[in-house]
Coordinates of C-alpha atoms in Angstrom, one line a residue:
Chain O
X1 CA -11.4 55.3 4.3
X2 CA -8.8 53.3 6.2
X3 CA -10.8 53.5 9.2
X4 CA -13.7 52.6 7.5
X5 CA -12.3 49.3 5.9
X6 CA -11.0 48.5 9.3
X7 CA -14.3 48.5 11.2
X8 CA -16.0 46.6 8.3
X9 CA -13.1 44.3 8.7
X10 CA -13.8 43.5 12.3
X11 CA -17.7 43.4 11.9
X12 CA -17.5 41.0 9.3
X13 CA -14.9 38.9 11.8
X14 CA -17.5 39.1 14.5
X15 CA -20.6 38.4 12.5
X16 CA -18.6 35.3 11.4
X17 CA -17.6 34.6 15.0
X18 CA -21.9 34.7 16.0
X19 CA -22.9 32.3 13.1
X20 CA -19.9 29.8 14.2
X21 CA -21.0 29.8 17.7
X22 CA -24.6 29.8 16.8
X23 CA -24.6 26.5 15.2
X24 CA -22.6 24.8 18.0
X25 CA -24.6 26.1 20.3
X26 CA -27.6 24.9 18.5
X27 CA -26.5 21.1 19.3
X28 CA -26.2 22.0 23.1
X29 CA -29.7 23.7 22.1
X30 CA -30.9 20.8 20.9
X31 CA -29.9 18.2 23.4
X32 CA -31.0 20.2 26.2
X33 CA -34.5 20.8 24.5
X34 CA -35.2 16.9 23.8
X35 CA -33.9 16.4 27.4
X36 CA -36.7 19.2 28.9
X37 CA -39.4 17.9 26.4
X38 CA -38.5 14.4 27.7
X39 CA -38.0 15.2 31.1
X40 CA -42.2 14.3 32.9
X41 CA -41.5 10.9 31.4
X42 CA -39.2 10.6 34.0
X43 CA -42.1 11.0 36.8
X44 CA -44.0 7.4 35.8
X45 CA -40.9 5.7 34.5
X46 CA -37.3 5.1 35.2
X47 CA -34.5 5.4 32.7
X48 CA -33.8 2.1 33.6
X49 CA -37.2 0.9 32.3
X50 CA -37.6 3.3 29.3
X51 CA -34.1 1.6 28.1
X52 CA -34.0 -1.7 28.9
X53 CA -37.8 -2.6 29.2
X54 CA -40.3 -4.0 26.3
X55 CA -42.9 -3.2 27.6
X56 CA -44.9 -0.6 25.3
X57 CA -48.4 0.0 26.5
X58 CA -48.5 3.9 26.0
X59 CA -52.3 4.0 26.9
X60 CA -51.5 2.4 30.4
X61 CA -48.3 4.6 30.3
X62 CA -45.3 2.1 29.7
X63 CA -43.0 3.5 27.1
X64 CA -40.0 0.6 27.3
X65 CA -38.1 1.6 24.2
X66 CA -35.9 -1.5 24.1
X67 CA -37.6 -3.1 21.1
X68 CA -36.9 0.3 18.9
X69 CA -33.6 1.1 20.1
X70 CA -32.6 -2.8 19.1
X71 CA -34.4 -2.5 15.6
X72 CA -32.4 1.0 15.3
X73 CA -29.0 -1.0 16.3
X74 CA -29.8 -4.4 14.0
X75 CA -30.7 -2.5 10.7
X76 CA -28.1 0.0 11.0
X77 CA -25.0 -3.0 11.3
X78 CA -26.8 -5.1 9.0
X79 CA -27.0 -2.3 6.6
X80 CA -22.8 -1.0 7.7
X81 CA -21.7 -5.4 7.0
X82 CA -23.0 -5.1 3.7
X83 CA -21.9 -2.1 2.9
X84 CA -17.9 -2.5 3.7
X85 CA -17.3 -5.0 1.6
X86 CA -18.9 -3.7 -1.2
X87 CA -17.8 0.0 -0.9
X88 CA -14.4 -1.2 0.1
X89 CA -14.1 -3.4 -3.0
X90 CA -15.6 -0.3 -5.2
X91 CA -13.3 2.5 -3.5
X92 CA -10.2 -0.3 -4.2
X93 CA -11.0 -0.9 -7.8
X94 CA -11.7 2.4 -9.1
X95 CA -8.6 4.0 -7.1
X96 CA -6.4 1.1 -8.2
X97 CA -7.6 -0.9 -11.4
X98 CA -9.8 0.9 -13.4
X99 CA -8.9 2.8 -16.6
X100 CA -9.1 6.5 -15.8
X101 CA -12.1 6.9 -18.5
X102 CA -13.8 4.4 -16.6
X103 CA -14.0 6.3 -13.6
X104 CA -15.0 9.8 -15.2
X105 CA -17.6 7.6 -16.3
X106 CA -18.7 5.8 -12.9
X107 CA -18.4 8.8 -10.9
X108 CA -21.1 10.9 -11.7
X109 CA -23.6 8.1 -11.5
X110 CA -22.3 6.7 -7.6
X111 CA -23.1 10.8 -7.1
X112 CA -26.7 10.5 -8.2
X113 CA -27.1 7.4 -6.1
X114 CA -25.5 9.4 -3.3
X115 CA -28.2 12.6 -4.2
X116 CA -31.4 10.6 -4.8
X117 CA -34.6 11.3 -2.4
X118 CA -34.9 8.5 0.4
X119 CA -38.2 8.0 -1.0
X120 CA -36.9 6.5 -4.1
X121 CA -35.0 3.9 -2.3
X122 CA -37.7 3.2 0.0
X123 CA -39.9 2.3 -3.4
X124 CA -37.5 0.4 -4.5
X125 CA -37.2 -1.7 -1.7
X126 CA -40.4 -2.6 -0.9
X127 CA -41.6 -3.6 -4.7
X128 CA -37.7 -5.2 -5.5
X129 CA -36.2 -6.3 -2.1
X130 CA -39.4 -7.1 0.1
X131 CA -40.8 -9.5 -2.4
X132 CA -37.7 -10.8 -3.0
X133 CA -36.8 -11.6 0.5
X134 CA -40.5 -13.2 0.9
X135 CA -40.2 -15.1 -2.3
X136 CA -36.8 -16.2 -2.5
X137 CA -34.3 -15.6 0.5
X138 CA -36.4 -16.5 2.8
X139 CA -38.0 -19.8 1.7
X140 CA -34.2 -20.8 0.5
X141 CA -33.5 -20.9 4.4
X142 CA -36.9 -22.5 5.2
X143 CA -37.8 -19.2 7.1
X144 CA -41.3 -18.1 6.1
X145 CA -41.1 -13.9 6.2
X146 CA -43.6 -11.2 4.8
X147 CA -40.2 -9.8 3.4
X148 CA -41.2 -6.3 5.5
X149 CA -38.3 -6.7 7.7
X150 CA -34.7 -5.9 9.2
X151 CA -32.7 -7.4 6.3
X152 CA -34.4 -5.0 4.0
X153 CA -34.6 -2.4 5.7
X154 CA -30.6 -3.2 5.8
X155 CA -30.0 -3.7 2.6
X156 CA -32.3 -0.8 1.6
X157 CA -30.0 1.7 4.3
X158 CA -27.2 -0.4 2.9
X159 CA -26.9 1.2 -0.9
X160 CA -27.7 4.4 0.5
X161 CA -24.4 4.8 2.8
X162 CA -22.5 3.0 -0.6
X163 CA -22.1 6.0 -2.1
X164 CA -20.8 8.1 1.0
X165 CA -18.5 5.6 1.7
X166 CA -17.1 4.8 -1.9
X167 CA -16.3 8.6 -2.2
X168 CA -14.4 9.2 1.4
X169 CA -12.8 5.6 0.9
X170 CA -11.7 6.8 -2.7
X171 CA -10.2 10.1 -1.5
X172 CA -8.4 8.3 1.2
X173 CA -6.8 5.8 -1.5
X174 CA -6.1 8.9 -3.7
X175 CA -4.1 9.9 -1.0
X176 CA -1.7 7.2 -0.6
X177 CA 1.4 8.4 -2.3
X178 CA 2.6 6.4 -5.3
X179 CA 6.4 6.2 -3.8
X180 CA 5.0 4.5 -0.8
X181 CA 3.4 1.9 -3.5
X182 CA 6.2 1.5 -4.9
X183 CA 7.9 0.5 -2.3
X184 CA 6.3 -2.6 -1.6
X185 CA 6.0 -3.3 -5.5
X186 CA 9.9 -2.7 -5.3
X187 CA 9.8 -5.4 -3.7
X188 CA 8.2 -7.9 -5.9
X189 CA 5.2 -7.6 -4.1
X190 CA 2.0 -8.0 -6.4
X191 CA -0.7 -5.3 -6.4
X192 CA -3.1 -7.1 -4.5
X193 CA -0.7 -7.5 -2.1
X194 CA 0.4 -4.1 -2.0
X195 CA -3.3 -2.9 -1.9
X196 CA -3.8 -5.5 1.4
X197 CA -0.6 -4.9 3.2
X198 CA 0.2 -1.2 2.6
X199 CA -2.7 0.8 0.8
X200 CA -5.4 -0.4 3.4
X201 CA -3.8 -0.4 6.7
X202 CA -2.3 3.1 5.9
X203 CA -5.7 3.7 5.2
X204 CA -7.3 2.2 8.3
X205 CA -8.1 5.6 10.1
X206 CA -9.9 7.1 6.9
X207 CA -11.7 4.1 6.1
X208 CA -13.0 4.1 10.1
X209 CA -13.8 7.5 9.4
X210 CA -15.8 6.7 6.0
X211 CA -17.9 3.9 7.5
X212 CA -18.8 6.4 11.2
X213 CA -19.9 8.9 8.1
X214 CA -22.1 6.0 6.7
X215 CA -23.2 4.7 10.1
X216 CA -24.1 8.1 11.6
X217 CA -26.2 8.6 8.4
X218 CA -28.0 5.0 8.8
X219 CA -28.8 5.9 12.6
X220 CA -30.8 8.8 11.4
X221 CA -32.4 7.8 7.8
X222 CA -35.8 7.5 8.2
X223 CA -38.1 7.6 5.5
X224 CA -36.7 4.5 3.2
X225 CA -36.4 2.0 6.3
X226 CA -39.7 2.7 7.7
X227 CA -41.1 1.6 4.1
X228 CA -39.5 -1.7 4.1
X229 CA -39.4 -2.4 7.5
X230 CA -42.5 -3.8 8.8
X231 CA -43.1 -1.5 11.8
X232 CA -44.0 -3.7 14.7
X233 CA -43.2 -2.8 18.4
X234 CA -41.9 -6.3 18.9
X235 CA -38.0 -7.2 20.1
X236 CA -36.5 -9.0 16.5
X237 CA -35.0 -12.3 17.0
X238 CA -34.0 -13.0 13.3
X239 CA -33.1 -10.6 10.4
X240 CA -36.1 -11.6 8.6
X241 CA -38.4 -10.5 11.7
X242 CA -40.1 -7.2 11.2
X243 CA -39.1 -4.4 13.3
X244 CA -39.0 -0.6 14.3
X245 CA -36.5 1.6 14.3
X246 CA -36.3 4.7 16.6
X247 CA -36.7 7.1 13.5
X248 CA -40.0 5.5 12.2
X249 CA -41.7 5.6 15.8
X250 CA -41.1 9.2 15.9
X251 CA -41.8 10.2 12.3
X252 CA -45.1 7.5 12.1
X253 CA -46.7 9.0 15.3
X254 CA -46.2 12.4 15.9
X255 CA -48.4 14.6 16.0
X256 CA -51.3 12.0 15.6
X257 CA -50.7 10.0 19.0
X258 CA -50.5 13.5 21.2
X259 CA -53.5 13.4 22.6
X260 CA -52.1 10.2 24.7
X261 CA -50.8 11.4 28.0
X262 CA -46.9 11.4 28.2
X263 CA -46.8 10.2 24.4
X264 CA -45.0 12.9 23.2
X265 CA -42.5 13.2 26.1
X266 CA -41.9 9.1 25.2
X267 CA -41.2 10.3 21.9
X268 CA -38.4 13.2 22.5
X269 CA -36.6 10.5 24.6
X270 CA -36.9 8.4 21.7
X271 CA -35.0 11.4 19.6
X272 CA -32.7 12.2 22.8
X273 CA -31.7 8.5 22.9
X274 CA -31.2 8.9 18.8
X275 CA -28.9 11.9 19.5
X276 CA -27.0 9.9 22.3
X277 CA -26.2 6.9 20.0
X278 CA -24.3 9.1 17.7
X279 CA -22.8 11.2 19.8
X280 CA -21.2 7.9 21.3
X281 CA -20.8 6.0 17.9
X282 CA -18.6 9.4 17.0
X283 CA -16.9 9.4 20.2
X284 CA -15.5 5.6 19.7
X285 CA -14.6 6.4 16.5
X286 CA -12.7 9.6 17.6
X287 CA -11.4 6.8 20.0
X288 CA -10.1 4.0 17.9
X289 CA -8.9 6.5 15.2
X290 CA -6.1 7.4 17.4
X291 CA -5.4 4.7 18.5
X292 CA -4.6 3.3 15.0
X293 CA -2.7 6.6 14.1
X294 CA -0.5 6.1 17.2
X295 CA -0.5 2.1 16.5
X296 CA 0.6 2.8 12.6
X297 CA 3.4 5.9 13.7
X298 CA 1.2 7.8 11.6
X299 CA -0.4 10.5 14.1
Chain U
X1 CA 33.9 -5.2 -23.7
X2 CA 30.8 -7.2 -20.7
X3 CA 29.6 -9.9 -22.2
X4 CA 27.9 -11.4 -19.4
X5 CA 26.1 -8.3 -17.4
X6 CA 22.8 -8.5 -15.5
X7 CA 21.7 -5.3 -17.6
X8 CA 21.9 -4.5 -21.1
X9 CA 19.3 -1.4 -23.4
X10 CA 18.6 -1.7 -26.6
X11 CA 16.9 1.2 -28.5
X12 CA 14.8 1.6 -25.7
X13 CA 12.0 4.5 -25.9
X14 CA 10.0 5.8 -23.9
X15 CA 6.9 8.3 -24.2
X16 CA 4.7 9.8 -21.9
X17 CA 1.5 10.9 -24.5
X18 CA 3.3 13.2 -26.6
X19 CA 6.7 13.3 -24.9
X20 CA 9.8 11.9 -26.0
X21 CA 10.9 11.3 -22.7
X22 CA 14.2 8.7 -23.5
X23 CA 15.7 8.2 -26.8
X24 CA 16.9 5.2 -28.5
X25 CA 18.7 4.2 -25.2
X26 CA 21.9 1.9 -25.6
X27 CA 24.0 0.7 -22.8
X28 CA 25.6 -1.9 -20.5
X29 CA 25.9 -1.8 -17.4
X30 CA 28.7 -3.1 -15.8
X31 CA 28.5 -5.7 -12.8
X32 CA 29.2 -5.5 -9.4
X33 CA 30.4 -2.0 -10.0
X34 CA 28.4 1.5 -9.0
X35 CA 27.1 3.0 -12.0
X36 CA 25.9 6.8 -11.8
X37 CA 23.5 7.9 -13.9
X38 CA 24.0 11.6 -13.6
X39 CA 22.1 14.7 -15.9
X40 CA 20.2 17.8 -15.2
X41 CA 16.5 17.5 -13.3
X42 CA 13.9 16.5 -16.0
X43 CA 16.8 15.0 -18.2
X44 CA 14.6 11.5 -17.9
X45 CA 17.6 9.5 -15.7
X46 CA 14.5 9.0 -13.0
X47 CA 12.3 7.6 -15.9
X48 CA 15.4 5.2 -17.1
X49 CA 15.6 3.8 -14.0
X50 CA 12.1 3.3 -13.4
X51 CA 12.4 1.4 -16.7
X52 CA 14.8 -1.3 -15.0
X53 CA 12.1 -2.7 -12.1
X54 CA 9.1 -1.5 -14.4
X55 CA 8.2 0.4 -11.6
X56 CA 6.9 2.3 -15.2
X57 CA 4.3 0.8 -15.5
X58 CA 2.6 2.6 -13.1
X59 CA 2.4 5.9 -14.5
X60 CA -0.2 7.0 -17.2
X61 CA -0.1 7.5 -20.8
X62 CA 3.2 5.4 -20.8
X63 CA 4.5 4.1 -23.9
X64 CA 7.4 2.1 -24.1
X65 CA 9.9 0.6 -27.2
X66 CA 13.1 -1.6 -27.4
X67 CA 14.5 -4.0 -25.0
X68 CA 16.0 -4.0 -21.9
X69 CA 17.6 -7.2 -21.0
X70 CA 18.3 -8.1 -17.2
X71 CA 19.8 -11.8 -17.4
X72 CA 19.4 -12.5 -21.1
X73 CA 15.7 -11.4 -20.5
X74 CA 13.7 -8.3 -21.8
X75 CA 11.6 -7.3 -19.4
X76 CA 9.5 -6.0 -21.4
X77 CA 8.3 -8.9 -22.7
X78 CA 4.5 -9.3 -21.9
X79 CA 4.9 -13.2 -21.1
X80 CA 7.8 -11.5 -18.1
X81 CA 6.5 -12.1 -14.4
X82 CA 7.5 -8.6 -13.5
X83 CA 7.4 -9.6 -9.6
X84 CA 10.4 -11.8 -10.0
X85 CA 12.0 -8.9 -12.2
X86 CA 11.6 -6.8 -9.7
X87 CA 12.6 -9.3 -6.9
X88 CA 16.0 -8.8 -8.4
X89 CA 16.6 -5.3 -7.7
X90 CA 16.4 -3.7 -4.5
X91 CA 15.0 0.4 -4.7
X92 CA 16.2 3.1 -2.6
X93 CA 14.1 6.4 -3.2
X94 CA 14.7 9.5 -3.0
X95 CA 12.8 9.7 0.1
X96 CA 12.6 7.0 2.4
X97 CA 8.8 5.2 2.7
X98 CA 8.7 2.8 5.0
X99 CA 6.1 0.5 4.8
X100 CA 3.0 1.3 7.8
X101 CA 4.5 -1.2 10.4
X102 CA 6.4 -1.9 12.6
X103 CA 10.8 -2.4 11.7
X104 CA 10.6 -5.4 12.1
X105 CA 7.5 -6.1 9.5
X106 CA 9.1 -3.7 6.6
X107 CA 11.9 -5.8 6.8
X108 CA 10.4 -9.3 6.8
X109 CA 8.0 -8.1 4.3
X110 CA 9.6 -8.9 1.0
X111 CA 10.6 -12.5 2.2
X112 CA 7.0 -13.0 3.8
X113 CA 5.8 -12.0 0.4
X114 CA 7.5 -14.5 -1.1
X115 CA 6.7 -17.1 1.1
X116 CA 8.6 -17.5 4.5
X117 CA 6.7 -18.6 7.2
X118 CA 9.3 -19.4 10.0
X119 CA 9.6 -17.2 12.7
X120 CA 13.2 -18.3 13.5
X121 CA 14.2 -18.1 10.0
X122 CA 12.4 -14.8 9.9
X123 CA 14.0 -13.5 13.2
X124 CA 17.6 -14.2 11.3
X125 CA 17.0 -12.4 8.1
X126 CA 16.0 -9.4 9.8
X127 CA 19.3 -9.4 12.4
X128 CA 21.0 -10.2 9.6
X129 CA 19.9 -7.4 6.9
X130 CA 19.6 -4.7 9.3
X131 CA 23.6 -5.0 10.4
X132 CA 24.1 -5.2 6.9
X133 CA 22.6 -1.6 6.8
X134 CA 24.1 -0.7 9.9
X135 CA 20.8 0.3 11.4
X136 CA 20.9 -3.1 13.8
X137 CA 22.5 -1.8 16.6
X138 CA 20.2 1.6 17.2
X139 CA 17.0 -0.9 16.7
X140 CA 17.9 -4.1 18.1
X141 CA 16.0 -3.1 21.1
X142 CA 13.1 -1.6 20.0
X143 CA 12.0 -3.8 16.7
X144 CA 7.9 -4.0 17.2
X145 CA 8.0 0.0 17.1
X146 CA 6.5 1.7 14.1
X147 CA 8.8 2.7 11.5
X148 CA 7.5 5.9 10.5
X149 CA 9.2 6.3 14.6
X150 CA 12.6 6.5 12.9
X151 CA 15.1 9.8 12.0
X152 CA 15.0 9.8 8.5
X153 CA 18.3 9.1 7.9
X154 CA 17.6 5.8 9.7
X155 CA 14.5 5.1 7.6
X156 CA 16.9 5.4 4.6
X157 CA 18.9 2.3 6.0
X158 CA 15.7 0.8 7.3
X159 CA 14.7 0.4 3.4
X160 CA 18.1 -0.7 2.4
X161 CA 17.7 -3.8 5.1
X162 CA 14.3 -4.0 3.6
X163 CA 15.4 -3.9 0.0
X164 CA 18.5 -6.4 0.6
X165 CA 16.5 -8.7 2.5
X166 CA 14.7 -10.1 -0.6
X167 CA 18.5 -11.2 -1.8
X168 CA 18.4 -8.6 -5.1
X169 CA 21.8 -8.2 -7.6
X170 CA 21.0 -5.3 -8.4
X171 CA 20.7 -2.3 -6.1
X172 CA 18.6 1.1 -7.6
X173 CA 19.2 3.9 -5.9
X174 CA 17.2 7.2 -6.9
X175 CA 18.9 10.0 -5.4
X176 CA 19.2 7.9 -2.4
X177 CA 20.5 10.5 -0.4
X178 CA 19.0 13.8 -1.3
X179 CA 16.4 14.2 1.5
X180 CA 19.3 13.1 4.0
X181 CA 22.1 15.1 5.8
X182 CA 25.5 15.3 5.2
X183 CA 26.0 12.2 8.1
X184 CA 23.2 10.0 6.8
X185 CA 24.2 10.5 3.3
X186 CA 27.6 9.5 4.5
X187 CA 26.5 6.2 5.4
X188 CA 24.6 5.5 2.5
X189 CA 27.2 6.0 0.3
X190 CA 29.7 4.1 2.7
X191 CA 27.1 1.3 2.4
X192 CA 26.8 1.4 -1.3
X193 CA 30.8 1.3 -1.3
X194 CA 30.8 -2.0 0.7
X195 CA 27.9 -3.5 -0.7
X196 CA 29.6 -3.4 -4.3
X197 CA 31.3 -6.4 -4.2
X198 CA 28.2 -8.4 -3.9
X199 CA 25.8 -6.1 -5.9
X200 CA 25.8 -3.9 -8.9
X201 CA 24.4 -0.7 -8.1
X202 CA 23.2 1.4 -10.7
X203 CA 22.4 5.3 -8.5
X204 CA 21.1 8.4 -10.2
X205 CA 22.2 11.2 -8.6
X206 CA 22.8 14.8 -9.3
X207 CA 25.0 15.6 -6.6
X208 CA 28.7 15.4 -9.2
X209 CA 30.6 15.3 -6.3
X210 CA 29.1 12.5 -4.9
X211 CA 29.9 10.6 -8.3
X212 CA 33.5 11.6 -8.6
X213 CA 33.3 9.6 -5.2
X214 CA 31.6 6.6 -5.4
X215 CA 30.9 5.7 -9.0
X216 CA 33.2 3.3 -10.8
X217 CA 30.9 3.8 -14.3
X218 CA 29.2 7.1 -15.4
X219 CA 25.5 7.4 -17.8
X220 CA 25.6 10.9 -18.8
X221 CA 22.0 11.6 -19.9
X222 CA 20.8 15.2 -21.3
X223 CA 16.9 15.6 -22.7
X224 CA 16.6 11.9 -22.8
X225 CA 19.4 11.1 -24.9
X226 CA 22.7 9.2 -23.4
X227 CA 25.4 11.8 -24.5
X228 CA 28.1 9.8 -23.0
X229 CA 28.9 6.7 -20.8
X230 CA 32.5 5.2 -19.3
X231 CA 34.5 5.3 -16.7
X232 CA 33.9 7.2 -14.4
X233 CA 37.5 8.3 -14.3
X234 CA 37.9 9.1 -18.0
X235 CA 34.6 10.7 -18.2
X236 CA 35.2 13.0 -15.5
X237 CA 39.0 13.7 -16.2
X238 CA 38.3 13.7 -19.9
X239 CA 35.2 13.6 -21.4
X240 CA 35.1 14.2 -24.9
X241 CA 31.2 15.5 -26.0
X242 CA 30.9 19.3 -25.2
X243 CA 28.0 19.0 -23.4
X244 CA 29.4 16.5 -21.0
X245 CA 32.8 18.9 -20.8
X246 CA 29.5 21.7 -19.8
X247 CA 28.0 19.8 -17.3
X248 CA 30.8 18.7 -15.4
X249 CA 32.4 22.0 -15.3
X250 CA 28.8 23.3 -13.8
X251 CA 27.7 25.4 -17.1
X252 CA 24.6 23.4 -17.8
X253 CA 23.1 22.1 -14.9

């Protein structure tokens, strides 16, 4: 019996062992794959090129990516500035001010936000935000703009990383023992000033951490921005310029544009560079969060 | 018997929800003296002097009756700027929490906070406060370091400095010295002794000993209710409720 319970022990140790090294080993997977699927691009075109040229004639075999990897950088800050202040503002009041009812009541409904399909948002960006940009923001600035373009497709992405934020921001505040509070209200500090000089800058490294979250999840979301976007290979030169993000170019053509030679290779680097960007975005992050630990005495 | 002191209860109550957590509280407390408030954990002396800076207000469900006058003023009193109240008193926790920056920044703090600008002036006040606390000579050199760098026992006199510096006249201490060791403890309560003649210092504590040393008034509180206050002397040599006579001779505790 002993025995018995002793070997199942260890099995179930190993199994869990496989599974854990499975899945890491699926990124390396992963990353190597896109890089061999990629890899004949290579022949015609150099990295150099494929990154930093805009030139996209696939049929004459020029894949520069420049204008999709720019469209995938613009929407995804667009859609980060708006989001910090708002989620910010949201984690501060409902950790801080609000009546504890309040909150039971507001929290469920920033979790359905946080669960809806990316199609819902996508809808509701292109019959609220599009027109609204065309008919409203636009004009006000003199700017003349279909409304299919990077500012919605950043304010679209934008309410969709809200709730991820809110919620890690929240915990983080939650956090914040009430003695360390107190000592700054001790000190006939207000509460706003409290929250500004103590509660936020103790903070700082979950709040970093929040906004990577809701950045790594803009890099990738697809569906919603390529609604409201416009989709035009074309470099942006103004938020209100139509673009297209690396996402969209992959998830619009495959599988219809194979039959064009190297198009598919074009569009694994397109998914390799994808990877890249958050595996660096998550490397600074891991970066400048130590750094403020050490700075703060925290670490 | 003090007609003129800084703090003064009447009938004050407090309840968290359904708890009677202090009843019908009525004292004064006697200036530029140390006043212990001592009493068995959960007896509500914590919650009484959370009462004096508000600090109170924080915590849920709160519900609070009576008056509780610091200068001739209740605090209570909705139309009160409680930042100014608490500008007044000067808190010393039971652990130290030093503000997320650097020593020099948790002491300037409070006077930044209330409004000055000047980097010389600034520069003083910290020198100043933190030989006050004794802590200036271990620091002098190394002031743009993060506090949090700090022995504990140092971040104890780091928030003294930092509490001091706003020029309080009152000085709370909550079990200032319970997360400390013997040494650091020594030093707080060295500093409370020589900061006496310029502050009253109200301290709950529920070390006895430490008390019979340092306290010039005694607050006896048991399950929210003051049982008996004095003297520290004739309370300790001769108190006369039975529960007092208990808890000094270590029965109840």
């Amino acid at each position: 019996m002993l025995l018995n319970k002793i070997i199942r022990e260890k099995i179930n140790s190993k199994l869990m062992l496989t599974f854990t090294i499975l899945s890491c080993l699926l990124v390396v997977l992963i990353f190597f794959g896109l890089y061999y699927k990629s890899s004949p691009l290579f022949t015609n075109n150099s990295i150099k090129d494929l990154l930093f040229s805009s030139e996209w004639f696939p049929l004459k075999g020029k894949f520069g990516l420049l204008p999709f990897i720019s469209s995938t950088i613009w929407v995804t800050l667009i859609s980060v500035i708006i989001a910090i202040p708002f989620s910010l503002l949201t984690a501060i009041y409902l950790t801080e001010y609000a009546d504890k009812r309040f909150v039971r009541m507001i929290n469920p409904l920033i979790d359905i936000l946080a669960g809806l399909p990316s199609v819902i948002f996508g809808i509701w960006g292109v019959i609220m935000i599009v027109p609204f940009i065309k008919n409203h923001i636009a004009p006000a600035l003199g700017i003349s703009s279909g409304g299919y373009c990077l500012l919605a497709g950043g304010i679209v992405l934008a309410v969709m990383i809200l709730p991820v934020i809110i919620h890690v921001v929240s915990e983080v505040f939650r956090a914040i023992p009430q003695d360390l509070k107190n000592a700054s209200l001790s000190l006939g500090a207000t509460q706003w000033q409290t929250i500004k000089y103590v509660v936020i800058r103790k903070s700082m490294p979950g709040i970093i951490a929040a906004i990577v979250l809701g950045l790594s999840r803009a890099f990738g979301e697809t569906l919603a921005v390529l609604m409201v976007v416009g989709n035009v290979v074309k470099m942006p030169h103004s938020v209100f310029d139509p673009a297209y993000p690396l996402p969209a170019l992959i998830a619009n053509n495959y599988g219809e544009m194979l039959s064009i030679p190297l198009y598919d290779s074009a569009l694994m680097f397109s998914a390799l560079i994808l990877f890249v960007i958050v595996l660096i975005f998550n490397v600074i992050s891991r970066i400048i969060l130590v750094r403020i630990e050490r700075s703060l005495g925290i670490g | 018997m003090y007609q003129n002191n800084h703090i003064n209860v009447r009938n004050l109550n407090v309840h968290f929800d359904n708890n009677h957590v202090l009843k019908n509280i009525n004292v004064e407390i006697p200036d530029k003296k140390i006043t212990a408030i001592i009493g068995s954990s959960g007896c509500g002396k914590t919650t009484f002097l959370k009462c004096m800076n508000r600090l109170i207000d924080s915590v849920d469900g709160v519900k609070i009756t009576g008056e509780l006058l610091v200068d001739g003023e209740n605090i209570f009193d909705p139309k009160t700027d409680v930042t100014l109240i608490r500008k007044k008193m000067g808190l010393l926790s039971q652990r130290p929490y030093p503000l997320p920056m650097s020593i020099y920044d948790n002491v300037a703090y409070g006077p930044r906070i209330h409004g000055e600008k000047s980097r010389k002036k600034l520069d003083h006040i910290v020198e100043y406060y933190l030989k006050e606390a004794s802590l200036w000579e271990e620091v002098k050199d190394r002031l743009k370091t993060p506090a949090a760098r700090l022995s504990i026992g140092q971040q104890q006199r780091l928030c003294l400095a930092r509490g001091l510096a706003v020029e309080p006249e009152i000085i709370l201490g909550d079990e200032p010295t319970s997360a400390l060791d013997p040494q650091s403890s020594q030093n707080i309560e060295q500093k409370f002794l020589e900061l006496k003649d310029k502050y009253t210092i109200i301290m709950v504590t529920h070390i006895l000993r430490q008390a019979k040393r340092i306290a010039d008034y005694l607050i006896f509180i048991h399950l929210g209710e003051i049982i008996e206050h004095g003297p520290a002397k004739e309370i300790l040599e001769n108190p006369k409720e039975k529960k007092t006579k208990e808890y000094i001779s270590g029965i109840i505790s």
